[in-house]
Each structure stands twice: as structure tokens, then as C-alpha cells.
PDB file of C-alpha atoms in Angstrom:
ATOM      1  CA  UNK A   1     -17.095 -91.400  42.373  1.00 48.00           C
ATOM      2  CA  UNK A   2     -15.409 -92.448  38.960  1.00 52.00           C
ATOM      3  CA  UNK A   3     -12.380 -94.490  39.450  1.00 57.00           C
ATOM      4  CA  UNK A   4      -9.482 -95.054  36.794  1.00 60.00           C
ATOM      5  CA  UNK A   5      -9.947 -97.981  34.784  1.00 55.00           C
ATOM      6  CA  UNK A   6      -7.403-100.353  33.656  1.00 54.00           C
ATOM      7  CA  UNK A   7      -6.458-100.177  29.846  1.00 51.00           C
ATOM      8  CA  UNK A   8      -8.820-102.696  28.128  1.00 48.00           C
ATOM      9  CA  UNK A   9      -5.609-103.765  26.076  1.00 46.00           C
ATOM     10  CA  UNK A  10      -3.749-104.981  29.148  1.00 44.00           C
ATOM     11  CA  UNK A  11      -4.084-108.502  29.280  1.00 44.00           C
ATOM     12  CA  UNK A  12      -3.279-108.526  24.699  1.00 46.00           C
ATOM     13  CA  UNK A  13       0.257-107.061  26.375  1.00 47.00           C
ATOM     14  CA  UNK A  14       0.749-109.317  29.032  1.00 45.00           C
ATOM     15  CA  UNK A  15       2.807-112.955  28.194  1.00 44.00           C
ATOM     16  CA  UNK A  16       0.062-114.904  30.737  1.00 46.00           C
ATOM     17  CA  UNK A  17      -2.447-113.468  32.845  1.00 47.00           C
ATOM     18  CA  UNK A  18      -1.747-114.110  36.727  1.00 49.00           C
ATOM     19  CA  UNK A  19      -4.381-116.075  38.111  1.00 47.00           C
ATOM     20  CA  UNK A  20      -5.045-114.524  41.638  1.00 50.00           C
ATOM     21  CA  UNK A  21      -7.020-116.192  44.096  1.00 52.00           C
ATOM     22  CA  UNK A  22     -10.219-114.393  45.550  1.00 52.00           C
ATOM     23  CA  UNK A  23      -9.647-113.044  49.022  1.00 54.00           C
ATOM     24  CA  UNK A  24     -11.568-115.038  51.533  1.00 55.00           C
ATOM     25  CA  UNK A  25     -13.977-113.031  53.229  1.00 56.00           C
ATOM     26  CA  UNK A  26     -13.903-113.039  57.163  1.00 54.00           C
ATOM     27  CA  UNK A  27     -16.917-113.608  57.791  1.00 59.00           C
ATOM     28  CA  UNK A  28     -17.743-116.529  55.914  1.00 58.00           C
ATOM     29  CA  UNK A  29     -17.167-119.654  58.331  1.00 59.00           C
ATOM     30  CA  UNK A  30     -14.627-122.077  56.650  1.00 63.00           C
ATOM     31  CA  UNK A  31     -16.935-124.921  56.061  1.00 61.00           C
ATOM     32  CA  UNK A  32     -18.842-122.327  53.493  1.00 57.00           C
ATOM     33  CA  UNK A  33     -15.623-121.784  51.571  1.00 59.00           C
ATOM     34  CA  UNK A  34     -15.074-125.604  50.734  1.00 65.00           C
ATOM     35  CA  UNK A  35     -18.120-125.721  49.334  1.00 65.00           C
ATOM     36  CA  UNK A  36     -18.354-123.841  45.780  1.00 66.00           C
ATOM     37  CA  UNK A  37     -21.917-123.695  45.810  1.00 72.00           C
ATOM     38  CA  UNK A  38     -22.332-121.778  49.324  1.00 73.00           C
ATOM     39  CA  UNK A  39     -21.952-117.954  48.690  1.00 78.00           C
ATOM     40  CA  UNK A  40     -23.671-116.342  52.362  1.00 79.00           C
ATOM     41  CA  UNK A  41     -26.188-118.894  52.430  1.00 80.00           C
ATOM     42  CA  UNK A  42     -28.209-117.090  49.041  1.00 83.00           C
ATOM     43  CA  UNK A  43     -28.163-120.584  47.928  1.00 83.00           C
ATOM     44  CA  UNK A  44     -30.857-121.997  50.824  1.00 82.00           C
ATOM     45  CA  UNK A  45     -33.064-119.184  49.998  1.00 84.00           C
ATOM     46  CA  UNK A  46     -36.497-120.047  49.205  1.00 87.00           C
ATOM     47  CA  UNK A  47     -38.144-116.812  49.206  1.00 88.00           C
ATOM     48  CA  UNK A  48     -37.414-114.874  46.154  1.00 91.00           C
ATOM     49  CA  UNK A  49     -38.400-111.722  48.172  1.00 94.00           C
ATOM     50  CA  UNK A  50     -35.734-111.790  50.778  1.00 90.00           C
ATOM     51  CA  UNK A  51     -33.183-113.509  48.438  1.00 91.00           C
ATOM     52  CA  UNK A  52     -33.360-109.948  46.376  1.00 92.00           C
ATOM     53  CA  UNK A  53     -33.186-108.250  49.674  1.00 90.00           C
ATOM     54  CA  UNK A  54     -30.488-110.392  50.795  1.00 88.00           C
ATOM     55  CA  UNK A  55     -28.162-110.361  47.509  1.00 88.00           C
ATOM     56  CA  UNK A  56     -28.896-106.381  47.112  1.00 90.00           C
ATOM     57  CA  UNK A  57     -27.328-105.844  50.437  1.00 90.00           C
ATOM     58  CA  UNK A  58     -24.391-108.251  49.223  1.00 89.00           C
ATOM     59  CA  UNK A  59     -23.877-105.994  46.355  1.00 90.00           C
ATOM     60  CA  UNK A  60     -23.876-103.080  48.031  1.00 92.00           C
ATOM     61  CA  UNK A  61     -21.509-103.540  50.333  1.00 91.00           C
ATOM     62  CA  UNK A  62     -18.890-105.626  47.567  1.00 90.00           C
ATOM     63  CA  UNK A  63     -18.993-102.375  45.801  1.00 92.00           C
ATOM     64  CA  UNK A  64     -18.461 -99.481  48.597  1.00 92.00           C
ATOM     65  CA  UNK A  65     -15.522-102.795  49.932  1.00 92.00           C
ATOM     66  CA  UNK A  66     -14.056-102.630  46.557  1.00 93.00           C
ATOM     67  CA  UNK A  67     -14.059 -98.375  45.918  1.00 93.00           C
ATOM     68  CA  UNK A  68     -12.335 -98.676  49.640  1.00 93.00           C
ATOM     69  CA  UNK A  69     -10.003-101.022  48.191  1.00 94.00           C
ATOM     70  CA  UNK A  70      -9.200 -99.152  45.171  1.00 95.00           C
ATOM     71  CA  UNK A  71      -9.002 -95.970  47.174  1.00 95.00           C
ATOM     72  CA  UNK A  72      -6.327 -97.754  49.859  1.00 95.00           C
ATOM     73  CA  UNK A  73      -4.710 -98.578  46.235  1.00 96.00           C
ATOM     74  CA  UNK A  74      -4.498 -95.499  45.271  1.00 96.00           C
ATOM     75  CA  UNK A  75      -2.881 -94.349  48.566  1.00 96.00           C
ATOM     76  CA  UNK A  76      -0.542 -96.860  48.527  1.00 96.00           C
ATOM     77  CA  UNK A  77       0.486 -96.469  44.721  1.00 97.00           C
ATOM     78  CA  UNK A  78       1.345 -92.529  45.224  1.00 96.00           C
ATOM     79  CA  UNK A  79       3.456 -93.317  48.401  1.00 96.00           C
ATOM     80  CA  UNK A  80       5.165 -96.316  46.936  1.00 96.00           C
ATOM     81  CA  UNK A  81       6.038 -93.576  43.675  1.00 96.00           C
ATOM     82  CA  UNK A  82       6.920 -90.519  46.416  1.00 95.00           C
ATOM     83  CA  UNK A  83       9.972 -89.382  44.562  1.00 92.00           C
ATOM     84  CA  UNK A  84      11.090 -87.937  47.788  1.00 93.00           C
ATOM     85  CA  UNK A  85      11.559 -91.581  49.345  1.00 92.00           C
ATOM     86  CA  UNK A  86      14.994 -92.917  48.640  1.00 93.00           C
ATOM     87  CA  UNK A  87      12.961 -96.796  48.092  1.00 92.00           C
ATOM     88  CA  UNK A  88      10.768 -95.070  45.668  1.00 94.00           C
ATOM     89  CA  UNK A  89       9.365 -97.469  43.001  1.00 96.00           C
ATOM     90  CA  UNK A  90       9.508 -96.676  39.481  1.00 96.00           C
ATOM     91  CA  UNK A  91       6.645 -97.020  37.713  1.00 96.00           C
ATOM     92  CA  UNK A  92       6.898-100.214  35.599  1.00 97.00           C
ATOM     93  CA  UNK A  93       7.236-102.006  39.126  1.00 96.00           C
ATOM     94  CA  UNK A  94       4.408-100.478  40.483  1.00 96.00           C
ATOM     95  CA  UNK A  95       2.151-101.471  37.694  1.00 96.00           C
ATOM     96  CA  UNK A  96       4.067-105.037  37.536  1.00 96.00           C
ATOM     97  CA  UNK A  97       3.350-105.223  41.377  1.00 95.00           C
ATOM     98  CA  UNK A  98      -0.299-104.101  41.213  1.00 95.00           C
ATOM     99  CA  UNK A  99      -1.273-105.936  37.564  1.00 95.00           C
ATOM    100  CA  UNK A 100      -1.826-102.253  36.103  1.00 96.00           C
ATOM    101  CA  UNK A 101      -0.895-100.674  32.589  1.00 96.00           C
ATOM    102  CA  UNK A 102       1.854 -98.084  33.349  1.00 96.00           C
ATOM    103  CA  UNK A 103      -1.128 -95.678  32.005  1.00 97.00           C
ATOM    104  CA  UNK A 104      -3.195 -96.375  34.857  1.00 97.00           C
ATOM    105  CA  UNK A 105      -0.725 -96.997  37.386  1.00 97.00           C
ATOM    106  CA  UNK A 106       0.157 -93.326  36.544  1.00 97.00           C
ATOM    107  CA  UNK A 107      -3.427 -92.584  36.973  1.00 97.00           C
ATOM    108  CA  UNK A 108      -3.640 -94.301  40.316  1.00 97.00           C
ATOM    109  CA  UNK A 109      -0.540 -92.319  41.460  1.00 97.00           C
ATOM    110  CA  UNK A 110      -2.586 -89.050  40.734  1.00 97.00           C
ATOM    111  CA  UNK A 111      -5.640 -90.267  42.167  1.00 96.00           C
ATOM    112  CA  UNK A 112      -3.560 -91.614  45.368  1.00 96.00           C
ATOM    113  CA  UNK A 113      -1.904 -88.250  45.571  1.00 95.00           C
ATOM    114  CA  UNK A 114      -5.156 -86.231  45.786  1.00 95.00           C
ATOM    115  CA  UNK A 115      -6.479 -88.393  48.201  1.00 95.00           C
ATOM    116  CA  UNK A 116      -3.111 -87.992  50.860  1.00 94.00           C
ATOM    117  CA  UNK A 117      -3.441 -84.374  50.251  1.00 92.00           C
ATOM    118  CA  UNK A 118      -7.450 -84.297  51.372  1.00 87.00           C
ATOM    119  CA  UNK A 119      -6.271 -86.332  54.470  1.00 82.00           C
ATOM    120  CA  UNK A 120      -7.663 -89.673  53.190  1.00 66.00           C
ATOM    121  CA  UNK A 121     -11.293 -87.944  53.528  1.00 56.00           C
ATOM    122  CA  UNK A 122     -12.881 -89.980  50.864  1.00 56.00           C
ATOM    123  CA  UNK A 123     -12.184 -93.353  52.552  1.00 56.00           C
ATOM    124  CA  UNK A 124     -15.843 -94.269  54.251  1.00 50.00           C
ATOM    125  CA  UNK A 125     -17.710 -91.547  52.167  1.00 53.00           C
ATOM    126  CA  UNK A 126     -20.245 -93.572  50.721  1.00 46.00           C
ATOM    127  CA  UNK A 127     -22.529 -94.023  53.766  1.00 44.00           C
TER     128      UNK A 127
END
């Protein structure tokens, strides 16, 4: 599925880029976090065979998590810009709030839109 992109001249506008921390991922036990060389124990690995295995899995799932994510977005960004709700956003907000160019923010909104009226059937496609 092809996704919006943000405008490649976003961060040129912007006075300083946000840093945002990486979301910690559940399932990776504390101790693992501390440590910046431990990412899901690829790093103990000997055997090149299963560490392709392994990290191809990894991938995998990052990138059906993150078209989720994006679709959940995309939901959120055409609710949040609902003209009909009296705490609608307005758009330079929305994109302020989300770290979008109005351009896609309006994109996302569209995208969002299609996806309420299909009943949110695309979330979990991928399988």
C-alpha cells in the first residue's frame, strides 16, 4: 500500500527539528534497553544463517507495526480535522502536533477519511 510521504523540504522550514525519543518496545526486557548495543539479542548471534532469519523477521514486522501506525495516524488526523466537531483542529495544528507539512497533513486527512469510511478495514491487512 503507498502511504503519503512527508515533504522532503520540511525540516529546511522548520526553526529546529524536535528530537523525539524512540518508543520502547514492550517486549524488550529493560535491562536490554540500557544497553545501546542490545537490539533483540541480534548482537549474540553467531550464526550468520539464523541472524538473517532472525533480523528478516525483525524487519518485517517494524514495517507492517509502522503502516499500522501510520494508518491509526491517518484515522486520527481526519477525526481530529472532522469539521463537524465543534474541537475540530485546524490544520496548521494538526501538522504542528504530528511534525507534518500542512501538504501532507492534508494528505493524511484524506487518507484517514477513506479509511473511517471502509470501517478501518485496512488495519491488519498485511497478513
Amino acid at each position: 500500500m503507498s502511504q503519503p510521504r512527508p515533504a522532503s523540504d520540511r525540516r529546511a522550514e522548520a526553526p529546529a527539528p524536535r528530537r523525539r525519543r524512540p518508543a520502547s518496545l514492550i517486549f524488550e526486557p529493560p535491562e536490554a534497553v540500557a544497553d545501546p548495543e542490545h537490539f533483540f539479542d541480534l548482537e549474540s548471534m553467531e550464526d550468520p544463517h539464523e541472524l538473517l532469519r532472525r533480523s528478516t523477521e525483525l524487519a518485517l514486522a517494524f514495517r507492517v507495526a509502522a503502516d499500522r501506525a501510520t494508518e491509526y495516524q491517518a484515522m486520527a488526523a481526519a477525526q481530529l480535522a472532522d469539521p463537524r466537531r465543534f474541537d475540530r483542529m485546524p490544520l496548521p495544528a494538526l501538522a504542528e502536533q504530528a511534525d507534518w507539512s500542512e501538504d501532507y497533513a492534508q494528505k493524511m486527512i484524506e487518507f484517514g477519511r477513506g479509511l473511517l469510511r471502509d470501517g478501518g478495514t485496512h488495519i491488519g491487512d498485511a497478513d
